[in-house]
Amino acid sequence: MSRRKKWRLRSVFLWHRYMGLGAALFVLILAVSGALLNHTEALDLDDRAVQNAVLLDWYGLALPPVVSYRAGSSWVSQAGTGLYLNDTALPDAKPLIGAVALDGQLVVAGSDRLLLLTTDGALIERLTSLEGLPAPVRAVGADAAGALLLRTADGVYRPDETYSEWRQTAAEAVRWSTPEPAPPDLRDRIVGLQRGAQLSWEKVILDLHTGRILGTAGVYLMDGAAVLLTGLAFTGLWHWIRRQRK
Amino acid sequence: MGARRRAPLCCCALLLLWTWAGLLEARGIDQEPSVFVSESFGGHPPKPQVLWLDPTLRDAARAILGHEPAMLRLRYWLADGRSAWVLEEIGKEEPITVGVVIDQGRIERLKVLVYRESRGFEVRHPAFTNQFRGARLQSDGRLDHPIDGITGATLSVSAVSRLARLALYLHARVERGS
């Protein structure tokens, strides 16, 4: 082989070596994240919420405001778009108007619906105007006998035993549900859950895979990695072909 | 601008318009549930009744829906052997609200009342929902005649079908009870 050809071969080999070194980290990231994404469903990555505060801060997920109502020994809270019974998510009843503990039941009131729950949080029924609920609800409370009362723009209403009929009634000695600050540890858990609910591990791994986790710069970085890997493939192949011809 | 350049632009504009129209049609309230119930009883719906899902009912509902029913009790409207149900089931990610009227053990009317998904909205069309008319529930829990699916709306079709079967089962239960 001529000296020139040897030099060329060595030069390509050196390119190949340094490209490989440069791409090593990206290859690891792409391989691991790609493998995880291939098994998203099996690993449940799209359902797993991120709880890591550093990641949540990185994504700029703001701390949601928390409004809580005490209902017996439980707390019903609204944090951003989420509704919680203690630290368990509830079906939608936004905006939260109040919550009351009755005999063996919890009543969570939104402006246009009521959620009837067992004391351990199982949903008994969701009531809307279809079921005759007077709306919009402005307040929920209980009278001295522990009976549920709703206040709307038209007055105060009391339901029958099955919540099928609502009759106007006088509001006497009513304890209306009002917001109270929830215990700090519960509040922190709710905030963490609500922030995490907006970010799944699938999204984080996908952003890592595409470079978007570093914004536009990360995308260009991954584009550069793609160029490096392409160069790696070609230089490697070229070098191998040339070696075969020797 | 020459005709050669106008043609692709026109096609793009039409495509965008068609996509936008499709998205507009995708979600929405077709009919308020209260209006559906009222219509189903000639403007004079009976007082709603409550049906608690006891363990037997819950087992049956679980078998039909493929998951635990969302609520422990349901409401229905029953008069002269006809019942109306307003039920919800998740299509792909969002709940679909469906109204079902049953008379003499057959579906008299089925209508998608509220559709919240971004795709699969074809289930709202009468061409699909009319298939359920006259359907009965067999002893194996299936409908007595097949329902044609819709390409691209498999999950929505399945959700509506499950609700039809559930409504028929619940109707049989409350009819026996009454």
Coordinates of C-alpha atoms in Angstrom, one line a residue:
Chain A
M1 CA 0.0 0.0 0.0
S2 CA 1.4 3.5 -0.9
R3 CA 2.3 5.9 1.9
R4 CA -0.6 8.2 0.8
K5 CA -3.1 5.4 1.1
K6 CA -1.8 4.4 4.5
W7 CA -2.1 7.9 5.7
R8 CA -5.6 8.2 4.4
L9 CA -6.6 4.9 6.1
R10 CA -5.0 6.0 9.4
S11 CA -6.7 9.4 9.1
V12 CA -10.1 7.8 8.7
F13 CA -9.4 5.5 11.5
L14 CA -8.5 8.4 13.8
W15 CA -11.7 10.2 12.7
H16 CA -13.6 7.0 13.6
R17 CA -11.9 6.7 17.0
Y18 CA -12.6 10.3 18.0
M19 CA -16.2 10.2 16.7
G20 CA -16.7 7.1 18.7
L21 CA -15.4 8.8 21.8
G22 CA -17.5 11.8 21.2
A23 CA -20.7 9.8 20.6
A24 CA -20.2 7.4 23.5
L25 CA -22.3 9.3 26.0
F26 CA -25.0 9.9 23.5
V27 CA -25.1 6.3 22.5
L28 CA -25.6 5.3 26.1
I29 CA -28.4 7.8 26.5
L30 CA -30.1 6.9 23.3
A31 CA -29.8 3.2 23.9
V32 CA -31.0 3.2 27.5
S33 CA -33.9 5.7 26.9
G34 CA -34.8 3.9 23.7
A35 CA -35.0 0.6 25.4
L36 CA -37.2 2.0 28.2
L37 CA -39.5 3.7 25.7
N38 CA -39.9 0.4 23.8
H39 CA -41.4 -1.0 26.9
T40 CA -43.5 2.0 28.1
E41 CA -46.7 0.0 28.6
A42 CA -45.0 -2.9 30.4
L43 CA -43.2 -0.5 32.7
D44 CA -46.3 1.7 33.1
L45 CA -44.1 4.8 32.4
D46 CA -47.0 6.8 31.0
D47 CA -49.0 6.4 34.3
R48 CA -46.1 6.9 36.6
A49 CA -46.0 10.5 37.9
V50 CA -42.8 12.2 38.6
Q51 CA -42.3 13.2 42.2
N52 CA -38.8 14.4 42.1
A53 CA -38.7 18.1 43.0
V54 CA -35.6 18.8 40.9
L55 CA -37.3 17.5 37.8
L56 CA -40.6 19.2 38.5
D57 CA -38.7 22.5 39.0
W58 CA -36.7 21.9 35.8
Y59 CA -40.0 21.6 33.9
G60 CA -41.2 24.8 35.5
L61 CA -44.3 23.1 37.0
A62 CA -45.6 25.8 39.4
L63 CA -46.7 25.1 42.9
P64 CA -50.5 25.0 42.6
P65 CA -52.6 26.9 45.1
V66 CA -54.3 24.6 47.6
V67 CA -57.8 25.2 49.1
S68 CA -58.9 22.7 51.7
Y69 CA -62.1 22.0 53.6
R70 CA -62.3 19.8 56.6
A71 CA -65.1 17.2 56.5
G72 CA -65.2 15.2 59.7
S73 CA -61.8 13.6 60.1
S74 CA -61.0 14.0 56.4
W75 CA -59.8 16.8 54.3
V76 CA -61.1 17.7 50.8
S77 CA -58.7 19.9 48.8
Q78 CA -58.4 21.4 45.4
A79 CA -54.9 21.9 44.1
G80 CA -54.9 23.5 40.7
T81 CA -57.0 21.3 38.5
G82 CA -56.9 18.3 40.9
L83 CA -59.4 17.4 43.6
Y84 CA -58.3 15.2 46.6
L85 CA -59.8 13.4 49.5
N86 CA -56.8 13.6 51.9
D87 CA -54.1 12.5 49.4
T88 CA -56.3 10.4 47.1
A89 CA -57.5 11.9 43.8
L90 CA -61.2 12.4 43.4
P91 CA -63.3 12.7 40.2
D92 CA -63.8 16.2 38.9
A93 CA -65.9 18.6 41.1
K94 CA -64.2 21.9 40.2
P95 CA -64.5 24.5 41.4
L96 CA -64.6 23.1 44.9
I97 CA -67.2 24.9 47.0
G98 CA -67.1 22.9 50.2
A99 CA -67.3 19.5 51.8
V100 CA -69.4 18.1 54.6
A101 CA -69.3 14.9 56.7
L102 CA -72.7 13.5 57.3
D103 CA -73.8 10.3 58.9
G104 CA -71.6 7.7 57.1
Q105 CA -71.1 9.8 54.1
L106 CA -69.0 12.7 52.7
V107 CA -70.5 15.2 50.5
V108 CA -68.2 17.2 48.2
A109 CA -69.7 20.2 46.4
G110 CA -68.7 21.8 43.2
S111 CA -70.5 24.7 41.6
D112 CA -72.6 22.4 39.4
R113 CA -72.3 18.9 41.0
L114 CA -72.2 17.0 44.2
L115 CA -70.0 14.0 44.9
L116 CA -71.4 11.6 47.4
L117 CA -68.7 9.4 48.9
T118 CA -68.3 6.8 51.6
T119 CA -66.1 7.7 54.4
D120 CA -63.2 5.8 52.8
G121 CA -63.6 7.6 49.6
A122 CA -65.6 5.3 47.4
L123 CA -67.8 7.2 45.0
I124 CA -71.5 6.5 45.7
E125 CA -73.0 8.9 43.2
R126 CA -72.3 12.1 41.2
L127 CA -75.3 14.4 41.2
T128 CA -75.8 17.1 38.6
S129 CA -78.8 19.1 37.2
L130 CA -79.9 15.9 35.5
E131 CA -80.7 14.4 38.9
G132 CA -82.4 17.7 40.0
L133 CA -79.5 19.3 41.8
P134 CA -80.2 23.0 42.2
A135 CA -77.3 25.0 40.7
P136 CA -75.1 26.9 40.8
V137 CA -74.1 25.8 44.3
R138 CA -72.6 28.6 46.3
A139 CA -72.2 26.9 49.7
V140 CA -72.8 23.5 51.3
G141 CA -73.3 22.9 55.0
A142 CA -75.3 21.1 57.6
D143 CA -77.9 22.2 60.1
A144 CA -78.0 21.4 63.8
A145 CA -79.6 18.0 63.1
G146 CA -76.8 17.1 60.7
A147 CA -78.9 17.4 57.6
L148 CA -77.3 18.6 54.3
L149 CA -78.1 22.0 53.0
L150 CA -77.1 23.8 49.8
R151 CA -77.2 27.5 49.2
T152 CA -77.8 28.7 45.7
A153 CA -78.7 32.0 44.1
D154 CA -82.4 31.1 44.6
G155 CA -82.1 30.2 48.3
V156 CA -81.3 27.3 50.6
Y157 CA -82.3 23.7 49.6
R158 CA -82.6 20.5 51.6
P159 CA -82.6 17.1 49.8
D160 CA -84.8 14.1 50.5
E161 CA -83.3 10.8 51.7
T162 CA -82.2 9.7 48.2
Y163 CA -81.2 13.2 46.9
S164 CA -84.0 12.9 44.3
E165 CA -85.9 16.0 45.4
W166 CA -84.6 19.3 46.7
R167 CA -86.9 21.6 48.6
Q168 CA -86.4 25.2 49.7
T169 CA -86.0 25.6 53.4
A170 CA -85.2 28.2 55.9
A171 CA -81.5 28.5 56.8
E172 CA -81.3 28.3 60.6
A173 CA -78.2 27.5 62.6
V174 CA -76.4 26.3 59.5
R175 CA -72.7 25.5 59.7
W176 CA -71.5 26.3 56.2
S177 CA -68.3 24.7 55.0
T178 CA -65.5 27.2 54.8
P179 CA -61.8 26.8 53.8
E180 CA -59.3 25.9 56.4
P181 CA -55.5 25.4 56.1
A182 CA -54.8 21.7 55.8
P183 CA -52.0 20.1 57.9
P184 CA -48.6 21.0 56.3
D185 CA -47.5 17.4 55.5
L186 CA -50.8 16.7 53.8
R187 CA -50.6 19.9 51.8
D188 CA -47.0 19.1 50.7
R189 CA -48.1 15.6 49.6
I190 CA -51.0 17.1 47.6
V191 CA -48.8 19.7 46.0
G192 CA -46.3 16.9 45.0
L193 CA -49.1 14.7 43.6
Q194 CA -50.6 17.5 41.6
R195 CA -47.3 18.7 40.2
G196 CA -46.4 15.2 39.4
A197 CA -49.7 14.4 37.8
Q198 CA -48.7 16.9 35.0
L199 CA -45.4 15.0 34.2
S200 CA -45.0 11.4 33.5
W201 CA -41.8 9.4 33.5
E202 CA -42.5 8.6 29.8
K203 CA -42.4 12.3 29.0
V204 CA -39.1 12.8 30.8
I205 CA -37.4 9.8 29.1
L206 CA -38.8 10.9 25.7
D207 CA -37.4 14.4 26.2
L208 CA -34.0 12.8 27.3
H209 CA -34.1 10.7 24.1
T210 CA -34.7 13.6 21.8
G211 CA -32.6 16.1 23.7
R212 CA -35.6 18.3 24.5
I213 CA -34.9 18.1 28.1
L214 CA -32.3 20.8 27.5
G215 CA -34.6 22.8 25.2
T216 CA -33.6 23.8 21.7
A217 CA -29.9 23.5 22.5
G218 CA -30.5 19.8 23.5
V219 CA -32.3 19.1 20.3
Y220 CA -29.3 20.5 18.3
L221 CA -27.0 18.5 20.5
M222 CA -28.8 15.3 19.6
D223 CA -28.7 16.3 15.9
G224 CA -25.0 16.6 16.4
A225 CA -24.9 13.2 17.9
A226 CA -26.9 11.8 14.9
V227 CA -24.2 13.3 12.6
L228 CA -21.5 11.8 14.8
L229 CA -23.2 8.3 14.7
T230 CA -23.7 8.6 11.0
G231 CA -20.0 9.5 10.5
L232 CA -19.1 6.6 12.8
A233 CA -21.0 4.2 10.7
F234 CA -19.5 5.4 7.4
T235 CA -15.9 5.7 8.7
G236 CA -16.2 2.3 10.3
L237 CA -17.5 0.8 7.1
W238 CA -15.0 2.5 5.0
H239 CA -12.1 1.5 7.2
W240 CA -13.3 -2.1 7.2
I241 CA -13.6 -2.2 3.4
R242 CA -10.2 -0.7 3.0
R243 CA -8.7 -3.2 5.4
Q244 CA -10.4 -6.0 3.5
R245 CA -8.7 -4.9 0.3
K246 CA -5.3 -4.8 1.9
Chain B
M1 CA -49.6 33.1 -9.3
G2 CA -49.8 30.4 -11.9
A3 CA -52.3 27.5 -11.8
R4 CA -49.5 25.1 -11.1
R5 CA -48.7 26.9 -7.8
R6 CA -52.4 27.6 -7.0
A7 CA -53.4 23.9 -7.0
P8 CA -51.1 22.7 -4.2
L9 CA -52.0 25.7 -2.1
C10 CA -55.7 25.1 -2.6
C11 CA -55.3 21.5 -1.7
C12 CA -53.4 22.5 1.5
A13 CA -56.1 25.0 2.4
L14 CA -58.8 22.5 1.9
L15 CA -56.9 19.9 3.9
L16 CA -56.5 22.3 6.8
L17 CA -60.1 23.3 6.6
W18 CA -61.2 19.7 6.6
T19 CA -59.0 18.8 9.5
W20 CA -60.2 21.8 11.5
A21 CA -63.8 21.0 10.8
G22 CA -63.2 17.4 11.9
L23 CA -61.6 18.6 15.1
L24 CA -64.6 20.9 15.7
E25 CA -67.0 18.1 15.3
A26 CA -64.9 15.8 17.5
R27 CA -65.9 17.0 20.9
G28 CA -69.1 18.4 22.3
I29 CA -72.6 18.1 23.8
D30 CA -75.0 16.6 21.3
Q31 CA -77.9 16.8 23.8
E32 CA -78.2 17.7 27.4
P33 CA -79.0 14.5 29.4
S34 CA -82.0 16.2 31.0
V35 CA -83.5 17.0 27.6
F36 CA -82.8 13.4 26.4
V37 CA -84.7 12.0 29.4
S38 CA -87.6 14.5 29.1
E39 CA -87.9 13.7 25.3
S40 CA -87.9 10.0 26.1
F41 CA -91.0 10.3 28.1
G42 CA -92.9 12.8 26.0
G43 CA -91.9 15.8 28.1
H44 CA -93.1 14.3 31.3
P45 CA -90.3 12.2 32.8
P46 CA -91.1 10.2 35.9
K47 CA -89.2 10.9 39.1
P48 CA -85.8 9.3 39.0
Q49 CA -85.3 6.2 41.0
V50 CA -82.1 4.9 42.7
L51 CA -80.5 1.6 42.0
W52 CA -77.8 0.5 44.5
L53 CA -75.3 -1.8 42.9
D54 CA -75.3 -4.7 45.3
P55 CA -72.6 -7.4 45.0
T56 CA -74.5 -9.3 42.4
L57 CA -75.0 -6.3 40.3
R58 CA -71.5 -5.1 40.7
D59 CA -70.2 -8.5 39.6
A60 CA -72.4 -8.4 36.5
A61 CA -71.5 -4.8 35.8
R62 CA -67.8 -5.7 36.1
A63 CA -68.2 -8.6 33.7
I64 CA -69.9 -6.3 31.2
L65 CA -67.7 -3.3 31.5
G66 CA -64.4 -5.1 32.1
H67 CA -63.7 -3.0 35.2
E68 CA -65.3 -2.0 38.5
P69 CA -68.3 0.3 38.0
A70 CA -67.4 3.9 38.8
M71 CA -70.3 4.5 41.2
L72 CA -72.0 2.5 43.9
R73 CA -75.5 3.5 42.8
L74 CA -77.2 4.7 39.6
R75 CA -80.3 6.6 38.7
Y76 CA -82.9 5.7 36.2
W77 CA -86.3 6.7 35.0
L78 CA -89.0 4.0 34.8
A79 CA -92.6 4.3 33.6
D80 CA -94.9 1.7 32.0
G81 CA -92.2 -0.8 31.5
R82 CA -89.9 1.7 29.7
S83 CA -86.7 2.8 31.3
A84 CA -84.2 5.5 30.5
W85 CA -80.5 5.4 31.6
V86 CA -77.8 8.0 31.3
L87 CA -74.4 6.2 31.6
E88 CA -70.8 7.0 31.1
E89 CA -67.8 5.0 30.0
I90 CA -64.3 5.9 29.1
G91 CA -63.5 5.6 25.4
K92 CA -59.8 6.0 25.1
E93 CA -59.1 8.6 27.7
E94 CA -62.3 10.6 28.3
P95 CA -65.8 9.5 29.3
I96 CA -68.5 9.2 26.7
T97 CA -72.1 10.0 28.0
V98 CA -74.8 7.8 26.5
G99 CA -78.5 7.8 26.9
V100 CA -80.4 4.6 26.4
V101 CA -84.1 4.0 26.4
I102 CA -85.3 0.4 26.8
D103 CA -88.8 -0.9 26.2
Q104 CA -89.9 -4.5 26.7
G105 CA -86.3 -5.7 27.0
R106 CA -85.2 -4.1 23.7
I107 CA -83.3 -0.9 23.1
E108 CA -85.7 1.6 21.8
R109 CA -83.3 4.4 21.4
L110 CA -79.6 5.0 22.0
K111 CA -77.9 8.3 21.7
V112 CA -74.4 9.7 22.4
L113 CA -75.2 12.8 24.5
V114 CA -71.7 14.1 25.3
Y115 CA -68.5 13.2 23.4
R116 CA -65.2 14.3 24.9
E117 CA -62.6 12.5 22.8
S118 CA -60.7 14.1 20.0
R119 CA -61.2 11.1 17.7
G120 CA -63.7 8.4 17.1
F121 CA -66.6 10.9 17.0
E122 CA -68.3 8.8 14.3
V123 CA -70.1 6.9 17.1
R124 CA -72.3 10.0 17.5
H125 CA -73.8 9.5 14.1
P126 CA -77.2 7.9 13.8
A127 CA -75.8 5.5 11.2
F128 CA -73.9 3.9 14.1
T129 CA -76.3 4.3 17.0
N130 CA -79.3 3.1 15.0
Q131 CA -77.7 -0.3 14.9
F132 CA -78.7 -0.7 18.6
R133 CA -82.4 -0.3 18.0
G134 CA -84.2 -3.5 18.8
A135 CA -81.2 -5.1 20.4
R136 CA -81.7 -7.5 23.3
L137 CA -79.3 -9.0 25.8
Q138 CA -78.6 -12.7 25.4
S139 CA -78.0 -15.0 28.3
D140 CA -74.2 -14.8 27.7
G141 CA -74.3 -11.1 28.2
R142 CA -73.9 -10.2 24.5
L143 CA -76.3 -8.3 22.2
D144 CA -78.5 -10.5 20.0
H145 CA -77.2 -9.0 16.8
P146 CA -73.7 -7.8 15.8
I147 CA -72.8 -4.1 15.8
D148 CA -70.6 -3.0 12.9
G149 CA -67.5 -1.2 14.1
I150 CA -66.0 2.0 12.8
T151 CA -62.4 2.1 11.6
G152 CA -60.4 4.4 13.9
A153 CA -63.1 4.4 16.6
T154 CA -62.7 1.0 18.0
L155 CA -62.5 2.1 21.6
S156 CA -65.4 4.4 21.3
V157 CA -67.5 1.7 19.7
S158 CA -66.6 -0.7 22.4
A159 CA -67.5 1.8 25.1
V160 CA -70.9 2.5 23.6
S161 CA -71.6 -1.2 23.1
R162 CA -70.7 -2.0 26.7
L163 CA -73.1 0.7 27.9
A164 CA -75.9 -0.7 25.8
R165 CA -75.3 -4.1 27.3
L166 CA -75.2 -2.7 30.8
A167 CA -78.4 -0.7 30.3
L168 CA -80.2 -3.8 29.1
Y169 CA -79.0 -5.8 32.1
L170 CA -79.9 -3.1 34.5
H171 CA -83.4 -2.7 32.9
A172 CA -84.0 -6.4 33.3
R173 CA -83.0 -6.1 37.0
V174 CA -85.3 -3.2 37.8
E175 CA -88.2 -4.7 35.8
R176 CA -87.9 -7.8 37.9
G177 CA -87.8 -5.7 41.0
S178 CA -90.8 -3.6 40.1

